[in-house]
mmCIF file of C-alpha atoms (C1' of nucleotides) in Angstrom:
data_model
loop_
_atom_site.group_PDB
_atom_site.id
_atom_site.type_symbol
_atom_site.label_atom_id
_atom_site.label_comp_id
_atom_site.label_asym_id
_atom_site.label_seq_id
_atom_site.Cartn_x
_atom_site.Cartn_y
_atom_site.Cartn_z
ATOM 1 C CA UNK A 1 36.158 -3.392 16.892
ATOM 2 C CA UNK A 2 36.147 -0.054 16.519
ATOM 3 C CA UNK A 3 38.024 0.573 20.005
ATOM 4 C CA UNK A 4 41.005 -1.342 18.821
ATOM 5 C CA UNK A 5 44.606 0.282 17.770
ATOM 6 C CA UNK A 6 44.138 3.043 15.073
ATOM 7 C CA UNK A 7 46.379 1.341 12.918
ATOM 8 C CA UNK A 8 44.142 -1.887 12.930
ATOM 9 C CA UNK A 9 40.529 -0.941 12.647
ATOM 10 C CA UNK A 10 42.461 2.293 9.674
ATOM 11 C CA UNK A 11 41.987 -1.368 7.200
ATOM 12 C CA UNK A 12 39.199 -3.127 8.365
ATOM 13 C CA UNK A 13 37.250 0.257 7.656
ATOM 14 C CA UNK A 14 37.557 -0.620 3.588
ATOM 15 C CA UNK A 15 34.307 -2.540 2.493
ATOM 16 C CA UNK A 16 32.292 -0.904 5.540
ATOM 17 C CA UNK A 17 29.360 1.183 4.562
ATOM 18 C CA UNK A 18 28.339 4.241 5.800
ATOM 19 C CA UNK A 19 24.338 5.279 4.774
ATOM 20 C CA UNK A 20 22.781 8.763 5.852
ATOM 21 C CA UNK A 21 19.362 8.737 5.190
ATOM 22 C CA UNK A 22 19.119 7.047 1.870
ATOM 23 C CA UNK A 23 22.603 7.546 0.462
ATOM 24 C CA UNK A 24 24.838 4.554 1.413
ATOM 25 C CA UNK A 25 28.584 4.560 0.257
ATOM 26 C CA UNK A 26 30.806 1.863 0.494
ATOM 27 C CA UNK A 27 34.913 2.449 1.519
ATOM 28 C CA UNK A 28 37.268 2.163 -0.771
ATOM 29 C CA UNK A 29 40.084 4.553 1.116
ATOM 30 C CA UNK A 30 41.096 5.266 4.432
ATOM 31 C CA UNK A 31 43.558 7.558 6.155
ATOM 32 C CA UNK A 32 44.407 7.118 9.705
ATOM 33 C CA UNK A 33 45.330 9.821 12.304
ATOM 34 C CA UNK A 34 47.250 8.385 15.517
ATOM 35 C CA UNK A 35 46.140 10.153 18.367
ATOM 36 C CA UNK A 36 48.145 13.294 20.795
ATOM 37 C CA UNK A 37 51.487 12.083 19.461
ATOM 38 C CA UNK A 38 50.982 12.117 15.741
ATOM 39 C CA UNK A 39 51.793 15.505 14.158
ATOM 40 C CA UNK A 40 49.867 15.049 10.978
ATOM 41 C CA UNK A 41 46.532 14.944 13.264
ATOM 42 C CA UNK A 42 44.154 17.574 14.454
ATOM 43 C CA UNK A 43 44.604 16.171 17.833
ATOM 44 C CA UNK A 44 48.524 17.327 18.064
ATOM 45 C CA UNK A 45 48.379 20.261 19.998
ATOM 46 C CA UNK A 46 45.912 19.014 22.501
ATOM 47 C CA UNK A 47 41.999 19.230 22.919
ATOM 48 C CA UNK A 48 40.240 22.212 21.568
ATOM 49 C CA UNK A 49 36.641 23.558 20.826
ATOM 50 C CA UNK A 50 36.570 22.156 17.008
ATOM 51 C CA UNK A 51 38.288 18.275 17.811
ATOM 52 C CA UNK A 52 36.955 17.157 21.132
ATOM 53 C CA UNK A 53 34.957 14.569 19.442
ATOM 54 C CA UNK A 54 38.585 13.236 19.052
ATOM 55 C CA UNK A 55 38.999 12.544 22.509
ATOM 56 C CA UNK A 56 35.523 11.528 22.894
ATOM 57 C CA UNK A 57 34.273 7.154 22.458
ATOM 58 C CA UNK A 58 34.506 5.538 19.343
ATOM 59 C CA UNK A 59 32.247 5.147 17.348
ATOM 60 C CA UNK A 60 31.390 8.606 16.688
ATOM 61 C CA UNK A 61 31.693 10.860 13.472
ATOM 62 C CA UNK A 62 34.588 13.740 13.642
ATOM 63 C CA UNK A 63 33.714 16.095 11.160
ATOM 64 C CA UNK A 64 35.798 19.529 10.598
ATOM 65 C CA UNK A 65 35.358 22.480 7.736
ATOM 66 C CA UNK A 66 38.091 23.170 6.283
ATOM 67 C CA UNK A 67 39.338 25.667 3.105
ATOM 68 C CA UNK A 68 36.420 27.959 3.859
ATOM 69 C CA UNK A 69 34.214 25.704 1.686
ATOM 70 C CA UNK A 70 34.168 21.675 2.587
ATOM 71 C CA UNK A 71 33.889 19.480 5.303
ATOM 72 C CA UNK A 72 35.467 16.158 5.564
ATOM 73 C CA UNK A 73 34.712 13.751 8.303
ATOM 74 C CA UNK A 74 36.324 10.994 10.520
ATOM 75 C CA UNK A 75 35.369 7.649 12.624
ATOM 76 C CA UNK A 76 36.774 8.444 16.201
ATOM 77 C CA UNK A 77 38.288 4.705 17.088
ATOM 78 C CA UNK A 78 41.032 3.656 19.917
ATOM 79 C CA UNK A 79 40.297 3.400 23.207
ATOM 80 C CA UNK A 80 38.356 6.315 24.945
ATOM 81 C CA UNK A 81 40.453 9.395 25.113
ATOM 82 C CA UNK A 82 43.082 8.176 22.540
ATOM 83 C CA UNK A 83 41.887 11.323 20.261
ATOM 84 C CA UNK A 84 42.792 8.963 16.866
ATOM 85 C CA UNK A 85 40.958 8.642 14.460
ATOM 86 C CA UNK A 86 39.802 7.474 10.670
ATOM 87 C CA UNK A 87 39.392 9.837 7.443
ATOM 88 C CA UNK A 88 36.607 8.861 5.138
ATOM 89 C CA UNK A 89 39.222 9.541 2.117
ATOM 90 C CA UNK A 90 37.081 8.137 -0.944
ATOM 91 C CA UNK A 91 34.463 5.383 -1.466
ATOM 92 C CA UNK A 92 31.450 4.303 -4.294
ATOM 93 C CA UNK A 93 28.016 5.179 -4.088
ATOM 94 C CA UNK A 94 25.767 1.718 -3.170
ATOM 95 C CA UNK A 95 22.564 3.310 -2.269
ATOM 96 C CA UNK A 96 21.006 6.174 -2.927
ATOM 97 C CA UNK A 97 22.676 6.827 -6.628
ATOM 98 C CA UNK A 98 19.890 9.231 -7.727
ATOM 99 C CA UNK A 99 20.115 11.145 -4.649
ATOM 100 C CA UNK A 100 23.648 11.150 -4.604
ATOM 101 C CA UNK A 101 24.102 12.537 -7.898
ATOM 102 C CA UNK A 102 21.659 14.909 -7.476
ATOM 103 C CA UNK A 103 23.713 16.626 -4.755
ATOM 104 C CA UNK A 104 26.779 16.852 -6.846
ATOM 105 C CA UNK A 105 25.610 17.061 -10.770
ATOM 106 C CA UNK A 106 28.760 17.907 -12.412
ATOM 107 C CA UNK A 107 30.116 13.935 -11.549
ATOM 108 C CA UNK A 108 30.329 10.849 -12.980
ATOM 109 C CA UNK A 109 29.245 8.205 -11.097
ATOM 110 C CA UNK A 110 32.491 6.962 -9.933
ATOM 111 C CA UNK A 111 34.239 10.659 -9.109
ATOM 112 C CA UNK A 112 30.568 10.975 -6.597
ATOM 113 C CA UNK A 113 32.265 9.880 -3.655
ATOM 114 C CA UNK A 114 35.844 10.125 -4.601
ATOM 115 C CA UNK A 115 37.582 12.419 -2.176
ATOM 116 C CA UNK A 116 37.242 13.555 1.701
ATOM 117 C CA UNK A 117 34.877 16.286 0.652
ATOM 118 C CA UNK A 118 33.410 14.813 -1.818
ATOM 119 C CA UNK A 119 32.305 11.780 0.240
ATOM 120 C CA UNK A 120 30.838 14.572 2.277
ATOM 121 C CA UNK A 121 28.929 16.115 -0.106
ATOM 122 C CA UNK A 122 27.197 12.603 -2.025
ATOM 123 C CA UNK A 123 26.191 11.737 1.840
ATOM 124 C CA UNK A 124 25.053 15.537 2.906
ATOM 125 C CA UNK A 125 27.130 15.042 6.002
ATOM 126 C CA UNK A 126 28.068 18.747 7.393
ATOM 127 C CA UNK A 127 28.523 20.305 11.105
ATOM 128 C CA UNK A 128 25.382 19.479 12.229
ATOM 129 C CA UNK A 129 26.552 15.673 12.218
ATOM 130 C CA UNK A 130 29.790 16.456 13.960
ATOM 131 C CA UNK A 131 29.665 14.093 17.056
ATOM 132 C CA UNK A 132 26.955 11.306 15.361
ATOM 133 C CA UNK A 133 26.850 8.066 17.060
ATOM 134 C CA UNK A 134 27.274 5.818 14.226
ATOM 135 C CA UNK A 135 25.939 2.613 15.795
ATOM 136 C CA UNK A 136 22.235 3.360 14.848
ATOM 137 C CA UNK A 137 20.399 6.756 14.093
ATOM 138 C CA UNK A 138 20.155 8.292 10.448
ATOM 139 C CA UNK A 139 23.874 7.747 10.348
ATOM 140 C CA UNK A 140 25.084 4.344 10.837
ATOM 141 C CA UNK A 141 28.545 2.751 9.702
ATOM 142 C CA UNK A 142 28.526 -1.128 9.028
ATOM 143 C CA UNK A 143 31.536 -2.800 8.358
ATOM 144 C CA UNK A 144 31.758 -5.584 5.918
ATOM 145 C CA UNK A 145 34.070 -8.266 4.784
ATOM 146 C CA UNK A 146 37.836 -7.804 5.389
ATOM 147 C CA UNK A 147 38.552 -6.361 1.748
ATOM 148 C CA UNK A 148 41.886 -8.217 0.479
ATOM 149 C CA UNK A 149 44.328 -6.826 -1.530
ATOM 150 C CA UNK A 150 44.664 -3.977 0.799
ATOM 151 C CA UNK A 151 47.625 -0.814 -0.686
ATOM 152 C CA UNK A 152 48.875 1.130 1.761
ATOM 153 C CA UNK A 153 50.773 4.565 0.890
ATOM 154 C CA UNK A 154 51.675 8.187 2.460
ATOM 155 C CA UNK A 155 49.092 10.484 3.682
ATOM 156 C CA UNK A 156 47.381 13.050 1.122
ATOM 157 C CA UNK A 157 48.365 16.903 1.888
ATOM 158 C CA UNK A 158 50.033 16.808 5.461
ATOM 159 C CA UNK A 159 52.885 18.781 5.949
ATOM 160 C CA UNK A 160 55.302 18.457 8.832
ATOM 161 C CA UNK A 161 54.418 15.015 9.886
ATOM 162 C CA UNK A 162 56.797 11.901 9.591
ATOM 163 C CA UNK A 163 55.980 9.804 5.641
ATOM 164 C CA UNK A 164 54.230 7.030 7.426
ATOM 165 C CA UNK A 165 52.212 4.914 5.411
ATOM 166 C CA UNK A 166 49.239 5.148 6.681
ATOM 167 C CA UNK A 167 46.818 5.847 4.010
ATOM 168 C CA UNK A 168 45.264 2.342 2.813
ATOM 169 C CA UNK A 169 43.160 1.760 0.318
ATOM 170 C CA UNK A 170 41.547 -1.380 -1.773
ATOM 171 C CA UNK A 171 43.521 -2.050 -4.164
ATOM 172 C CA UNK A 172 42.416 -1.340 -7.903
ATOM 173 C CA UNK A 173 39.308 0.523 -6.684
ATOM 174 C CA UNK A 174 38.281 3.037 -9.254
ATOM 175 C CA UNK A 175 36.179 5.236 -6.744
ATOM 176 C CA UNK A 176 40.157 5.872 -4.937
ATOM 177 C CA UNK A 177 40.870 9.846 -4.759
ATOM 178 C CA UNK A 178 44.019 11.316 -7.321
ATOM 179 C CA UNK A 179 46.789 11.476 -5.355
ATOM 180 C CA UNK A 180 47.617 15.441 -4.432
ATOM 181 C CA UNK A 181 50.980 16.529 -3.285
ATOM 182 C CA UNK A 182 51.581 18.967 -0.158
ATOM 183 C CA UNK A 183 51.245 22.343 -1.666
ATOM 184 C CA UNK A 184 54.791 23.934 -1.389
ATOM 185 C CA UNK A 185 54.640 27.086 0.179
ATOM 186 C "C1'" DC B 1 47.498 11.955 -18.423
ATOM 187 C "C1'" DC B 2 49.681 16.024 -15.790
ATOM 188 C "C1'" DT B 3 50.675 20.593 -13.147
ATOM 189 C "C1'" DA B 4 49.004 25.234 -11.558
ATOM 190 C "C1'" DC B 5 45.900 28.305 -9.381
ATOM 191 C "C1'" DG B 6 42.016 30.582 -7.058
ATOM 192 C "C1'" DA B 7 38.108 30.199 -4.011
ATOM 193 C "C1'" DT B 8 36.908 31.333 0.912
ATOM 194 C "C1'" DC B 9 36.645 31.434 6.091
ATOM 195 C "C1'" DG B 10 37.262 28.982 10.676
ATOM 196 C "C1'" DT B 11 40.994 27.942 13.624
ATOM 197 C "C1'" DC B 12 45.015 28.650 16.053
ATOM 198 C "C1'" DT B 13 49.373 31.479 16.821
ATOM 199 C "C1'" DG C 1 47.682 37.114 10.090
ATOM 200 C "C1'" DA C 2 48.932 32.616 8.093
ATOM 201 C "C1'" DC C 3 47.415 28.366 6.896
ATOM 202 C "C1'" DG C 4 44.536 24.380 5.801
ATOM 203 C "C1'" DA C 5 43.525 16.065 6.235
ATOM 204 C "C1'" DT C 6 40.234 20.164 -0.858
ATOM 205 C "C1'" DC C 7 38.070 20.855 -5.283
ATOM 206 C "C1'" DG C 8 37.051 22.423 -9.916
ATOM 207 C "C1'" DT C 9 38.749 24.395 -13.854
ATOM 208 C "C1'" DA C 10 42.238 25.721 -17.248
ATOM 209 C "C1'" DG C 11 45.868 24.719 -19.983
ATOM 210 C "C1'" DG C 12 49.906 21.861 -21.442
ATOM 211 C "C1'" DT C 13 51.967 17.198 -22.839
#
DNA sequence: CCTACGATCGTCT
DNA sequence: GACGATCGTAGGT
């Protein structure tokens, strides 16, 4: 599944869970990044030190550190070599609550897991899981049930890249991130 | 609810 | 040397 078009598995991603250790979170949003030839991705300007997990097999975790201070992280997908790729935008905590909250005291429940690097932070996911296969190990991803209604919407904080739609989340879901425009500059 | 701003450092030009 | 696939807090509406 996971080798299929970027734009396909971006939406069958909502309702999968992904569980480190203990701490299980289930999907709620989704970005997707489409390979060489999209400008809002990592993998625009070709292959380099930090994203070659991008242009690795799917099925393995992307992650990056960004701002000086957070990591976010991605499921590599496409064909071999395609460099796209899924951002783990936002999801809720299933397993693991006491842990999870532990990690990030200052949240409600539903704000745990609500954001790129806040997902990061409930699930303890940093560099040192960049590359994870994430068919078995201490990180696995299991999808679920197609999740139906689906929204779909721009991408959160790109600048430079065409307004595609390509953020999708499940519709209603409390645990989706606030919506952030591109810092003017 | 909203908008504004500072933190902080790896990456790429 | 500029910028970033962000977040928490502060303050206004």
């Amino acid at each position: 599944m996971l080798a299929r078009p970027v734009l396909e598995v971006a939406p069958r991603l909502l309702g999968a869970v992904l569980r480190h250790g203990d701490v299980a979170v289930r999907l709620t949003e989704v970005e997707a990044y489409d390979g060489a030839g999209d400008a809002g991705s990592h993998a625009f300007r070709g292959r380099t030190p930090r994203n070659e997990v991008m242009f690795g097999p799917p099925g393995h975790l992307y992650v990056y550190f960004t701002y000086g201070m957070h990591y976010c992280c991605n499921v590599v997908c496409g064909p071999d070599g395609a460099a796209s790729a899924v951002l783990l935008r936002a999801g809720e905590v299933v397993g693991g609550i006491d842990q999870a909250r532990a990690r990030r005291p200052r949240s409600r429940d539903r704000d745990l897991a609500r954001g790129p690097a806040r997902l990061c932070q409930a699930l303890a996911i940093d560099l040192a899981d960049n590359g994870a296969d994430l068919s078995g190990g201490p990180l696995t991803l299991t999808l679920g049930e197609p999740v139906d209604p689906v929204s779909t919407g721009p991408r959160v904080g790109l600048r430079g890249a065409p307004d595609n739609p390509w953020r999708f989340w499940e519709t209603g879901a409390p645990s989706v991130s606030a919506y952030r425009p591109a810092k003017p500059r």
